[in-house]
Short mmCIF file of C-alpha atoms and ligand atoms in Angstrom, two decimals:
data_model
loop_
_atom_site.label_atom_id
_atom_site.label_comp_id
_atom_site.label_asym_id
_atom_site.label_seq_id
_atom_site.Cartn_x
_atom_site.Cartn_y
_atom_site.Cartn_z
CA MET A 6 -18.57 -95.11 218.09
CA GLU A 7 -18.90 -95.41 221.26
CA ARG A 8 -20.68 -99.36 222.60
CA LYS A 9 -23.94 -98.06 224.90
CA ILE A 10 -23.95 -100.98 227.51
CA ASN A 11 -27.19 -101.01 229.67
CA LEU A 12 -26.08 -102.89 232.85
CA PRO A 13 -25.72 -105.58 234.36
CA ILE A 14 -23.04 -106.75 232.25
CA THR A 15 -24.15 -111.04 231.76
CA ARG A 16 -20.92 -112.93 231.45
CA GLU A 17 -21.97 -113.50 227.77
CA MET A 18 -22.00 -109.74 227.25
CA ALA A 19 -18.82 -109.53 228.89
CA ARG A 20 -17.07 -111.87 226.64
CA GLU A 21 -18.43 -109.76 223.33
CA ILE A 22 -17.09 -106.80 224.39
CA LYS A 23 -13.07 -106.30 222.87
CA SER A 24 -10.32 -104.59 223.98
CA GLY A 25 -10.04 -100.89 222.77
CA GLU A 26 -14.03 -100.44 222.81
CA SER A 27 -14.79 -97.31 224.05
CA CYS A 28 -18.03 -97.70 225.80
CA LEU A 29 -20.65 -95.81 227.83
CA LEU A 30 -22.27 -97.98 230.73
CA SER A 31 -25.61 -96.83 232.31
CA GLY A 32 -27.05 -98.35 235.09
CA VAL A 33 -26.16 -99.50 238.73
CA ILE A 34 -22.34 -100.39 239.55
CA TYR A 35 -20.87 -100.62 242.82
CA THR A 36 -17.81 -98.69 244.60
CA ALA A 37 -14.92 -100.27 246.39
CA ARG A 38 -11.48 -99.78 246.87
CA ASP A 39 -8.53 -102.05 248.72
CA ALA A 40 -10.15 -101.68 252.59
CA ALA A 41 -13.77 -102.74 250.87
CA HIS A 42 -12.10 -105.38 248.99
CA LYS A 43 -10.60 -106.90 251.69
CA ARG A 44 -13.72 -106.87 253.48
CA LEU A 45 -15.43 -108.59 250.89
CA VAL A 46 -13.14 -111.10 250.32
CA GLU A 47 -12.94 -112.42 253.71
CA LEU A 48 -16.60 -112.88 253.71
CA LEU A 49 -16.41 -115.06 250.81
CA GLU A 50 -13.59 -117.09 252.68
CA LYS A 51 -16.17 -117.93 255.06
CA GLY A 52 -18.83 -118.42 253.09
CA GLU A 53 -20.73 -115.43 254.15
CA LYS A 54 -23.39 -113.58 251.62
CA LEU A 55 -22.04 -109.98 250.35
CA PRO A 56 -23.54 -107.51 251.09
CA PHE A 57 -24.78 -106.63 247.76
CA ASP A 58 -25.41 -108.98 244.98
CA ILE A 59 -21.89 -109.81 243.17
CA GLU A 60 -24.01 -111.66 240.38
CA ASN A 61 -22.82 -109.65 237.11
CA ALA A 62 -21.87 -107.21 239.27
CA THR A 63 -19.60 -104.34 238.10
CA ILE A 64 -17.49 -102.75 240.70
CA TYR A 65 -15.68 -99.02 240.02
CA TYR A 66 -12.67 -98.82 242.21
CA VAL A 67 -13.09 -94.89 243.51
CA GLY A 68 -12.91 -92.92 246.46
CA PRO A 69 -15.03 -89.81 245.92
CA THR A 70 -14.51 -86.64 247.48
CA PRO A 71 -17.35 -85.50 249.60
CA ALA A 72 -20.63 -84.33 248.02
CA LYS A 73 -21.68 -80.85 248.96
CA PRO A 74 -24.92 -80.20 249.98
CA ASP A 75 -26.66 -79.88 246.33
CA GLN A 76 -24.90 -83.00 245.12
CA VAL A 77 -24.87 -86.37 244.50
CA ILE A 78 -21.48 -87.11 244.61
CA GLY A 79 -18.10 -84.83 244.72
CA SER A 80 -15.13 -85.99 242.38
CA ALA A 81 -15.29 -89.30 241.17
CA GLY A 82 -12.34 -90.89 239.12
CA PRO A 83 -10.66 -94.33 238.97
CA THR A 84 -8.34 -95.18 241.62
CA THR A 85 -4.94 -97.71 240.76
CA SER A 86 -6.22 -100.89 240.09
CA TYR A 87 -3.46 -103.06 240.98
CA ARG A 88 -3.92 -102.63 244.41
CA MET A 89 -7.38 -104.93 243.90
CA ASP A 90 -5.16 -107.47 242.10
CA ALA A 91 -4.85 -110.07 245.10
CA TYR A 92 -8.74 -109.66 245.75
CA SER A 93 -10.18 -109.72 242.41
CA PRO A 94 -9.75 -113.46 240.98
CA ALA A 95 -12.23 -114.17 244.08
CA LEU A 96 -14.51 -111.62 243.27
CA ILE A 97 -14.89 -112.70 239.35
CA ALA A 98 -15.01 -115.96 240.40
CA ALA A 99 -17.95 -114.87 243.16
CA GLY A 100 -20.25 -113.36 240.04
CA GLU A 101 -18.59 -109.92 239.25
CA THR A 102 -18.39 -109.40 235.47
CA GLY A 103 -16.85 -105.85 235.41
CA MET A 104 -13.64 -103.77 236.81
CA ILE A 105 -13.39 -100.14 236.63
CA GLY A 106 -10.30 -98.56 237.21
CA LYS A 107 -6.75 -97.18 235.65
CA GLY A 108 -3.76 -99.02 235.14
CA LYS A 109 -2.27 -102.13 234.63
CA ARG A 110 -3.70 -105.72 236.01
CA GLY A 111 -1.82 -108.38 237.47
CA SER A 112 -1.78 -112.31 235.15
CA ALA A 113 -3.98 -114.03 238.12
CA VAL A 114 -6.67 -111.24 237.33
CA VAL A 115 -6.37 -111.67 233.61
CA GLU A 116 -6.87 -115.97 234.10
CA ALA A 117 -9.76 -115.07 235.80
CA MET A 118 -11.21 -112.72 233.51
CA LYS A 119 -10.31 -115.51 230.56
CA LYS A 120 -11.95 -118.22 232.46
CA HIS A 121 -15.04 -116.77 234.26
CA GLY A 122 -15.90 -114.10 231.48
CA ALA A 123 -14.89 -110.34 232.69
CA VAL A 124 -13.94 -107.09 231.56
CA TYR A 125 -11.54 -104.73 232.52
CA PHE A 126 -12.59 -101.11 231.72
CA ALA A 127 -10.71 -97.79 232.35
CA ALA A 128 -11.88 -94.41 233.09
CA ILE A 129 -9.43 -91.61 232.74
CA GLY A 130 -7.18 -91.12 235.76
CA GLY A 131 -7.72 -87.48 237.21
CA ALA A 132 -11.11 -86.49 235.50
CA GLY A 133 -13.09 -86.83 238.51
CA ALA A 134 -15.56 -83.49 237.79
CA LEU A 135 -16.34 -84.71 234.33
CA LEU A 136 -17.33 -88.77 235.53
CA SER A 137 -18.93 -87.21 238.79
CA SER A 138 -21.55 -85.72 236.13
CA CYS A 139 -22.22 -89.15 235.01
CA ILE A 140 -23.21 -90.22 238.43
CA LYS A 141 -27.48 -89.70 238.89
CA SER A 142 -27.33 -91.49 242.52
CA ALA A 143 -25.12 -92.68 245.25
CA GLU A 144 -26.21 -94.24 248.37
CA VAL A 145 -23.75 -95.91 250.59
CA VAL A 146 -24.39 -99.89 250.97
CA CYS A 147 -22.14 -100.87 253.65
CA TYR A 148 -19.05 -99.85 255.70
CA GLU A 149 -19.78 -96.47 255.87
CA ASP A 150 -16.69 -96.45 258.68
CA LEU A 151 -14.03 -96.48 255.70
CA GLY A 152 -15.58 -92.91 254.61
CA ALA A 153 -14.75 -92.08 251.05
CA GLU A 154 -13.92 -96.11 251.05
CA ALA A 155 -17.33 -97.10 252.21
CA VAL A 156 -19.27 -99.43 248.87
CA ARG A 157 -21.72 -97.33 247.17
CA ARG A 158 -24.45 -97.98 244.92
CA LEU A 159 -24.25 -95.71 241.94
CA VAL A 160 -26.88 -95.24 238.99
CA VAL A 161 -24.50 -94.14 236.22
CA GLU A 162 -25.92 -92.82 232.82
CA ASN A 163 -23.66 -92.83 230.07
CA LEU A 164 -20.49 -93.13 232.04
CA PRO A 165 -17.25 -92.98 229.55
CA VAL A 166 -14.78 -95.78 229.99
CA VAL A 167 -12.78 -97.75 227.73
CA ALA A 168 -12.00 -101.58 227.49
CA VAL A 169 -8.58 -102.27 228.30
CA ILE A 170 -8.56 -105.80 228.82
CA ASP A 171 -11.07 -108.38 227.45
CA SER A 172 -12.02 -111.76 228.11
CA GLU A 173 -9.45 -113.17 225.71
CA GLY A 174 -6.63 -111.42 227.35
CA ASN A 175 -6.32 -108.75 224.97
CA ASN A 176 -4.52 -105.51 226.14
CA LEU A 177 -5.31 -101.94 224.97
CA TYR A 178 -2.03 -100.47 227.40
CA GLU A 179 0.06 -103.10 225.34
CA ASN A 180 -1.33 -103.27 222.06
CA GLY A 181 -2.55 -99.22 221.86
CA ARG A 182 1.45 -98.62 222.36
CA ARG A 183 2.33 -100.86 219.78
CA ALA A 184 0.12 -99.40 217.13
CA TYR A 185 0.74 -95.69 218.06
CA LEU A 186 4.93 -96.75 217.76
CA GLU A 187 4.24 -98.69 214.68
CA SER A 188 2.15 -95.69 212.93
CA GLU A 189 5.16 -93.50 213.96
CA LYS A 190 7.83 -95.63 211.74
CA ASN A 191 5.91 -95.09 208.66
CA MET B 98 11.60 -58.26 262.72
CA ARG B 99 8.47 -58.60 261.33
CA GLU B 100 5.67 -60.25 262.77
CA ILE B 101 3.26 -62.69 261.16
CA ASP B 102 -0.01 -64.12 263.20
CA ALA B 103 -0.21 -67.98 262.97
CA ARG B 104 -4.00 -67.69 262.49
CA LEU B 105 -2.82 -65.91 259.33
CA ILE B 106 -1.09 -68.87 257.91
CA THR B 107 -3.87 -71.37 259.00
CA GLU B 108 -6.69 -69.15 256.73
CA THR B 109 -4.01 -68.84 254.18
CA VAL B 110 -3.36 -72.81 253.54
CA ALA B 111 -6.71 -73.49 254.28
CA THR B 112 -7.63 -71.04 251.12
CA LEU B 113 -4.71 -72.29 249.08
CA ALA B 114 -5.46 -75.93 249.62
CA VAL B 115 -9.01 -75.54 248.18
CA GLU B 116 -7.97 -73.38 245.20
CA ALA B 117 -5.10 -75.53 244.46
CA ASN B 118 -7.47 -78.66 244.36
CA CYS B 119 -10.15 -77.13 241.78
CA PHE B 120 -8.23 -74.66 239.58
CA LEU B 121 -5.35 -76.56 237.73
CA PRO B 122 -1.92 -73.90 237.67
CA ALA B 123 -2.22 -72.01 233.50
CA ASP B 124 1.66 -73.69 233.18
CA ILE B 125 0.08 -76.97 233.35
CA LYS B 126 -3.39 -75.85 231.46
CA SER B 127 -1.28 -74.37 228.68
CA ARG B 128 1.22 -77.92 228.60
CA ILE B 129 -1.59 -79.89 228.04
CA GLU B 130 -3.38 -77.59 225.33
CA LYS B 131 -0.01 -77.27 223.14
CA ALA B 132 0.52 -81.20 223.59
CA ARG B 133 -3.62 -81.53 222.23
CA SER B 134 -2.43 -79.67 219.18
CA GLU B 135 0.55 -81.33 218.54
CA GLU B 136 -1.05 -85.06 219.35
CA LYS B 137 -1.77 -86.92 216.10
CA TRP B 138 -2.94 -90.40 217.24
CA GLU B 139 -6.77 -89.62 217.12
CA THR B 140 -7.01 -91.79 220.69
CA ALA B 141 -4.71 -89.92 222.72
CA GLN B 142 -6.57 -86.67 221.31
CA GLY B 143 -10.26 -88.12 222.65
CA ILE B 144 -8.68 -88.56 225.96
CA LEU B 145 -6.58 -84.82 226.10
CA ASP B 146 -9.76 -83.22 225.04
CA LYS B 147 -11.61 -85.05 227.94
CA ILE B 148 -8.96 -83.89 230.55
CA ILE B 149 -9.42 -80.42 229.11
CA GLU B 150 -13.11 -80.89 229.31
CA ASN B 151 -12.42 -81.82 233.00
CA TYR B 152 -10.22 -78.96 234.76
CA GLY B 153 -13.29 -76.74 232.63
CA ILE B 154 -15.89 -78.57 234.65
CA ALA B 155 -13.92 -78.12 237.81
CA ALA B 156 -13.17 -74.53 237.74
CA ARG B 157 -16.60 -73.71 236.77
CA ASP B 158 -18.41 -76.21 239.30
CA ASN B 159 -16.03 -75.58 241.73
CA MET B 160 -15.31 -78.97 242.49
CA PRO B 161 -11.96 -81.24 242.86
CA ILE B 162 -10.44 -81.49 239.59
CA CYS B 163 -9.67 -85.06 240.82
CA GLN B 164 -11.06 -86.74 243.77
CA ASP B 165 -7.67 -87.88 245.05
CA THR B 166 -7.14 -84.26 246.56
CA GLY B 167 -3.98 -85.65 248.15
CA VAL B 168 -1.72 -85.65 251.21
CA CYS B 169 -1.04 -81.81 251.50
CA CYS B 170 2.67 -81.12 250.78
CA VAL B 171 3.44 -77.21 252.32
CA PHE B 172 6.20 -75.30 251.52
CA LEU B 173 7.44 -72.41 253.55
CA LYS B 174 10.10 -70.26 252.58
CA ILE B 175 10.60 -68.33 256.00
CA GLY B 176 12.76 -64.97 255.78
CA GLN B 177 14.88 -64.78 258.62
CA ASP B 178 13.65 -61.32 259.51
CA VAL B 179 10.02 -62.92 260.49
CA HIS B 180 9.05 -63.81 263.74
CA ILE B 181 5.93 -65.97 263.54
CA VAL B 182 3.14 -65.61 266.50
CA GLY B 183 1.97 -69.10 267.63
CA ASP B 184 3.07 -72.31 266.78
CA LEU B 185 3.66 -72.64 263.48
CA THR B 186 3.01 -76.67 262.67
CA GLU B 187 0.16 -76.42 264.30
CA ALA B 188 -1.04 -73.47 262.03
CA VAL B 189 -0.32 -75.17 258.89
CA ASN B 190 -2.04 -78.62 260.13
CA ALA B 191 -4.98 -76.75 261.18
CA GLY B 192 -5.17 -74.60 257.41
CA VAL B 193 -5.35 -78.46 256.31
CA LYS B 194 -8.24 -79.59 258.41
CA LYS B 195 -10.21 -76.58 257.67
CA GLY B 196 -9.52 -76.36 254.05
CA TYR B 197 -9.83 -79.98 253.68
CA GLY B 198 -13.07 -80.00 255.81
CA GLU B 199 -15.04 -76.60 254.29
CA GLY B 200 -13.55 -77.13 250.83
CA TYR B 201 -15.16 -80.91 250.82
CA LEU B 202 -12.09 -82.47 249.64
CA ARG B 203 -11.26 -85.95 250.34
CA LYS B 204 -9.58 -87.42 253.43
CA SER B 205 -6.96 -89.31 252.34
CA VAL B 206 -4.28 -89.44 255.59
CA VAL B 207 -3.99 -92.68 258.03
CA GLY B 208 -1.91 -91.50 261.06
CA ASP B 209 0.18 -94.29 260.92
CA PRO B 210 1.96 -96.45 257.92
CA LEU B 211 0.80 -99.73 258.97
CA LYS B 212 -1.85 -99.36 261.68
CA ARG B 213 -3.68 -97.46 259.29
CA VAL B 214 -6.53 -95.38 260.48
CA ASN B 215 -7.63 -92.22 258.86
CA THR B 216 -6.78 -89.36 260.57
CA GLY B 217 -10.89 -87.98 259.29
CA ASP B 218 -9.49 -84.58 258.38
CA ASN B 219 -6.62 -84.91 256.08
CA SER B 220 -3.80 -83.83 258.46
CA PRO B 221 -0.77 -83.85 258.84
CA ALA B 222 0.24 -81.84 256.43
CA MET B 223 3.86 -83.09 254.50
CA LEU B 224 5.87 -79.49 255.67
CA TYR B 225 8.71 -78.32 253.81
CA THR B 226 10.65 -75.56 255.17
CA GLU B 227 13.47 -73.27 254.17
CA ILE B 228 14.84 -70.14 256.08
CA VAL B 229 15.73 -67.57 253.56
CA PRO B 230 16.92 -63.93 253.63
CA GLY B 231 13.90 -61.00 253.91
CA ASP B 232 11.04 -60.57 256.23
CA LYS B 233 8.45 -62.43 253.96
CA LEU B 234 6.95 -65.91 254.57
CA GLU B 235 5.84 -67.87 251.12
CA ILE B 236 3.37 -70.42 251.30
CA THR B 237 3.40 -73.12 248.77
CA VAL B 238 0.42 -75.85 249.02
CA ALA B 239 0.82 -78.65 246.34
CA PRO B 240 -1.61 -81.61 247.20
CA LYS B 241 -0.36 -84.80 245.75
CA GLY B 242 -1.92 -87.94 244.68
CA PHE B 243 -0.63 -91.23 245.40
CA GLY B 244 -1.16 -92.86 242.24
CA SER B 245 1.77 -91.09 240.75
CA GLU B 246 3.82 -90.91 244.09
CA ASN B 247 3.63 -94.97 244.13
CA MET B 248 5.05 -94.79 240.73
CA SER B 249 8.08 -92.72 241.76
CA GLN B 250 11.72 -94.21 242.14
CA LEU B 251 15.12 -93.57 243.67
CA LYS B 252 18.68 -95.43 243.04
CA MET B 253 21.89 -94.40 244.38
CA LEU B 254 24.10 -94.67 241.03
CA LYS B 255 28.05 -95.13 240.60
CA PRO B 256 29.42 -91.56 239.46
CA SER B 257 30.84 -94.31 236.62
CA ASP B 258 27.26 -94.47 235.70
CA GLY B 259 27.19 -90.40 234.35
CA ILE B 260 24.85 -88.82 232.68
CA GLU B 261 23.84 -91.80 230.48
CA GLY B 262 23.16 -93.70 233.83
CA VAL B 263 20.63 -90.83 234.79
CA LYS B 264 19.09 -90.70 231.72
CA ALA B 265 18.45 -94.39 231.70
CA PHE B 266 16.66 -94.89 234.93
CA VAL B 267 14.60 -92.22 234.40
CA LEU B 268 13.40 -93.57 231.24
CA LYS B 269 13.36 -97.07 232.91
CA THR B 270 10.88 -95.58 235.69
CA VAL B 271 8.71 -93.63 233.82
CA ASP B 272 8.21 -96.90 231.31
CA GLU B 273 7.47 -99.32 234.48
CA ALA B 274 5.20 -96.84 235.54
CA GLY B 275 3.39 -97.03 232.15
CA PRO B 276 -0.31 -95.98 232.63
CA ASN B 277 -0.56 -96.11 236.16
CA PRO B 278 0.31 -92.64 236.92
CA CYS B 279 -2.46 -91.12 235.14
CA PRO B 280 -0.67 -90.17 232.02
CA PRO B 281 0.28 -87.08 230.48
CA ILE B 282 3.10 -86.47 233.78
CA VAL B 283 5.08 -84.50 234.99
CA VAL B 284 8.51 -85.73 235.96
CA GLY B 285 10.45 -84.38 238.99
CA ILE B 286 13.90 -85.26 238.82
CA GLY B 287 16.68 -84.56 241.60
CA ILE B 288 20.13 -85.55 241.40
CA GLY B 289 22.57 -85.15 243.98
CA GLY B 290 22.97 -84.53 247.43
CA THR B 291 22.52 -87.41 249.62
CA PHE B 292 19.49 -90.46 249.81
CA ASP B 293 16.99 -88.04 251.42
CA LYS B 294 18.19 -84.70 249.71
CA ALA B 295 17.54 -86.22 246.14
CA ALA B 296 14.00 -86.67 246.60
CA TYR B 297 13.47 -83.52 248.23
CA LEU B 298 14.94 -82.28 244.91
CA ALA B 299 12.53 -84.44 242.94
CA LYS B 300 9.70 -83.02 244.96
CA LYS B 301 11.02 -79.57 245.16
CA ALA B 302 11.43 -79.62 240.88
CA LEU B 303 7.75 -80.27 240.56
CA MET B 304 6.58 -77.34 242.13
CA ARG B 305 8.71 -75.16 239.50
CA SER B 306 6.50 -73.74 236.48
CA ALA B 307 6.10 -76.17 233.84
CA GLU B 308 7.22 -73.70 231.48
CA GLU B 309 10.22 -72.94 232.92
CA ARG B 310 13.52 -74.60 232.12
CA ASN B 311 16.71 -74.91 234.39
CA SER B 312 18.97 -71.93 234.74
CA ASP B 313 22.06 -74.20 233.90
CA GLU B 314 22.02 -74.06 229.91
CA PHE B 315 23.13 -78.01 230.53
CA TYR B 316 20.52 -79.08 232.91
CA ALA B 317 17.76 -77.30 230.55
CA GLU B 318 19.27 -79.21 227.50
CA LEU B 319 18.79 -82.61 229.73
CA GLU B 320 15.30 -81.38 230.59
CA ASN B 321 14.11 -81.00 226.79
CA GLU B 322 16.36 -84.16 225.52
CA LEU B 323 14.21 -86.21 228.61
CA LEU B 324 11.08 -85.16 227.38
CA GLU B 325 11.70 -85.68 223.97
CA ARG B 326 12.71 -89.16 224.89
CA ILE B 327 9.95 -90.11 227.25
CA ASN B 328 7.23 -88.86 224.72
CA ALA B 329 9.12 -91.60 222.24
CA LEU B 330 8.59 -93.97 224.27
CA GLY B 331 4.83 -94.38 222.81
CA ILE B 332 2.63 -95.02 226.30
CA GLY B 333 0.39 -91.62 225.23
CA PRO B 334 -2.44 -90.07 227.57
CA GLN B 335 -3.83 -92.84 229.84
CA GLY B 336 -1.48 -95.44 228.40
CA PHE B 337 -3.52 -95.86 225.59
CA GLY B 338 -1.02 -95.15 223.31
CA GLY B 339 0.53 -91.55 221.61
CA ARG B 340 2.69 -89.29 221.73
CA THR B 341 1.80 -86.93 224.96
CA THR B 342 3.44 -89.34 227.68
CA ALA B 343 4.80 -86.47 229.81
CA LEU B 344 3.99 -82.52 230.16
CA ALA B 345 7.78 -81.31 231.09
CA VAL B 346 10.66 -82.69 232.76
CA ASN B 347 12.20 -80.44 235.61
CA ILE B 348 15.48 -81.40 236.92
CA GLU B 349 16.73 -79.66 239.98
CA THR B 350 20.34 -80.45 241.32
CA MET B 351 22.79 -79.83 244.28
CA PRO B 352 26.55 -80.95 245.15
CA THR B 353 27.03 -84.59 246.24
CA HIS B 354 29.65 -87.02 247.78
CA ILE B 355 32.94 -87.67 245.60
CA ALA B 356 31.64 -91.68 245.85
CA GLY B 357 27.94 -90.89 244.94
CA LEU B 358 25.31 -90.30 242.21
CA PRO B 359 21.71 -90.21 244.27
CA VAL B 360 18.99 -89.87 241.29
CA ALA B 361 15.35 -89.39 242.18
CA VAL B 362 12.05 -89.38 239.97
CA ASN B 363 9.44 -88.11 241.23
CA ILE B 364 6.14 -88.49 239.30
CA ASN B 365 3.31 -86.38 239.07
CA CYS B 366 0.24 -86.48 236.73
CA HIS B 367 -1.67 -83.95 234.90
CA VAL B 368 -3.29 -82.98 237.83
CA THR B 369 0.18 -81.16 239.06
CA ARG B 370 -1.31 -78.98 241.60
CA HIS B 371 0.49 -75.96 243.30
CA LYS B 372 -0.64 -72.66 244.45
CA SER B 373 1.56 -70.30 246.18
CA ALA B 374 0.74 -66.81 248.31
CA VAL B 375 3.41 -64.40 250.03
CA LEU B 376 2.49 -62.91 253.63
S1 SF4 C 545 -2.35 -89.77 239.92
FE1 SF4 C 545 -3.15 -87.43 239.73
S2 SF4 C 545 -4.62 -87.85 238.41
FE2 SF4 C 545 -4.68 -90.17 239.01
S3 SF4 C 545 -5.89 -90.45 240.37
FE3 SF4 C 545 -3.77 -89.58 241.40
S4 SF4 C 545 -4.18 -87.39 241.61
FE4 SF4 C 545 -5.69 -87.92 240.34
#
C-alpha cells in the first residue's frame, strides 16, 4: 500500500500527498542538518544563490556515519527535526517541497507548508543501517568542513518514509495516537 | 595490588565502542521482539518489524545500528586493589578516538558547548568512575544518542509531592518527548541524592538490563506500573500511535535530604547500547 514517489516533488504533487501515507521515495535528495541549514538561510538572507537548486528539492536531515571503503555511505537515519524549525520556513518559501526527519515541527513550519505546498516526512529514527541500503550514491555538494554535517547529494531508491504533516496541516503524530487510543476504548 | 596497563584499557574501550554500536544488546532485542508479538496496532507492527530488520542488518554487515553513534559514556568500576600504570583518563580517551576512527563511527562531539567546533575524533569520553572492593576493573561503554538525551528532564520535587509527584513528572516527561526520542524508548529514572546525583542515577539506571527489575520490590512495582502507564499513553513506535512506547523503566535511588525529592528522567531510545568487559 505504499505510494511510490519519483523525485522531485512539485508543489502540486506535494499537495496530493496526505498525512499518514507510507511512501517510497526514489531520485535525488539533499542532506542538511542545523549547521548547514544556518549557512543556507544566511545565503538566502543576503540574496545569494544556494549551492544546489532548492526549487522542488527534498532535504533529508541526516548526518551519516563515515562510509567504509566498500560502501556508498554509512548508517544514515534521520535526526530530530525541530532543530531545523528556525530555518525551514525560509527554505520552503525559496522552493523546498519535501523534508525528511523525525519528530515534531513548530507552527511556523506548518504554516509555511500550508502556504507554499510542502510535505514533512518521517523516516524511522534509529534505522540507520536499513535506510543506508536505499542510498545508491552520495557526493558532497558543499560545506565539507562540517564533516558528517556537510551537504550531500544522494540518489535514493525506494527510501521508506511516512508523510507525517501534509500541506493542509494534518498531523499523524496527533491523529495516529488518537486513532489508536480510540481503538483501545472499543 | 594488581597492575593494569593503561594501554589495555585503551584497546578495550576501542573494541567495546565499536561492538556496542553495531550489536544491540540481547536484553533490548528481546524486549523489542516481545513488544512486537504483543502489539496489535498495524502501523506499530510495521515499524517494529523494520526496527528488528535494521539491527539484523547492522549485526550482519558490522554497521552502526544508528548513525548517531553518540557521545561515548564510559563507566569504570575500579577495584581498590588495582593500580593503573599510565594515565587513566588519557587511556580512555585514546580508546574512544581509536574505536570511533577505525570503526567508522560518527564524530559527534564539539569541544566547547558554545564555541562548537567538532573535536574530530569523538573524544573526550563522558567518564564515570566508581571505586569498588576487589582487584578487577569493569569497563562499560555506552554510546548515547542525543535525540533522546535532549528529551530528558530533571525536577526538584517537594517531599510532599511524594510518589504521585514522581509518577506525574515521569509521565509528563515522556508525553512531552512524544515522537522525538525515537520510541520505543527506555526510561532511566534517578530518585534522591542531590541535583547532580539524581541525574547520574538516571543515567546509571539505563546501564541495568532492561529485563531486570529493581531489587527492592517497592521500586520493582513502581517500574512495572510506570511502564504500564507509559504504554497506555498511545504514543507508539516512532510516535505514529500504538502500545509500544517504552520497552522498560529502570529506577535507581539513593538517600536524600529531609527537605528534598530530586527526580531525574533520562530517556534512551530503542538503540540503547552498552557493552562491558572485565579486566
Ligand atoms: S535517539 Fe537513538 S535511535 Fe534516535 S537517532 Fe538518536 S541514537 Fe539514534
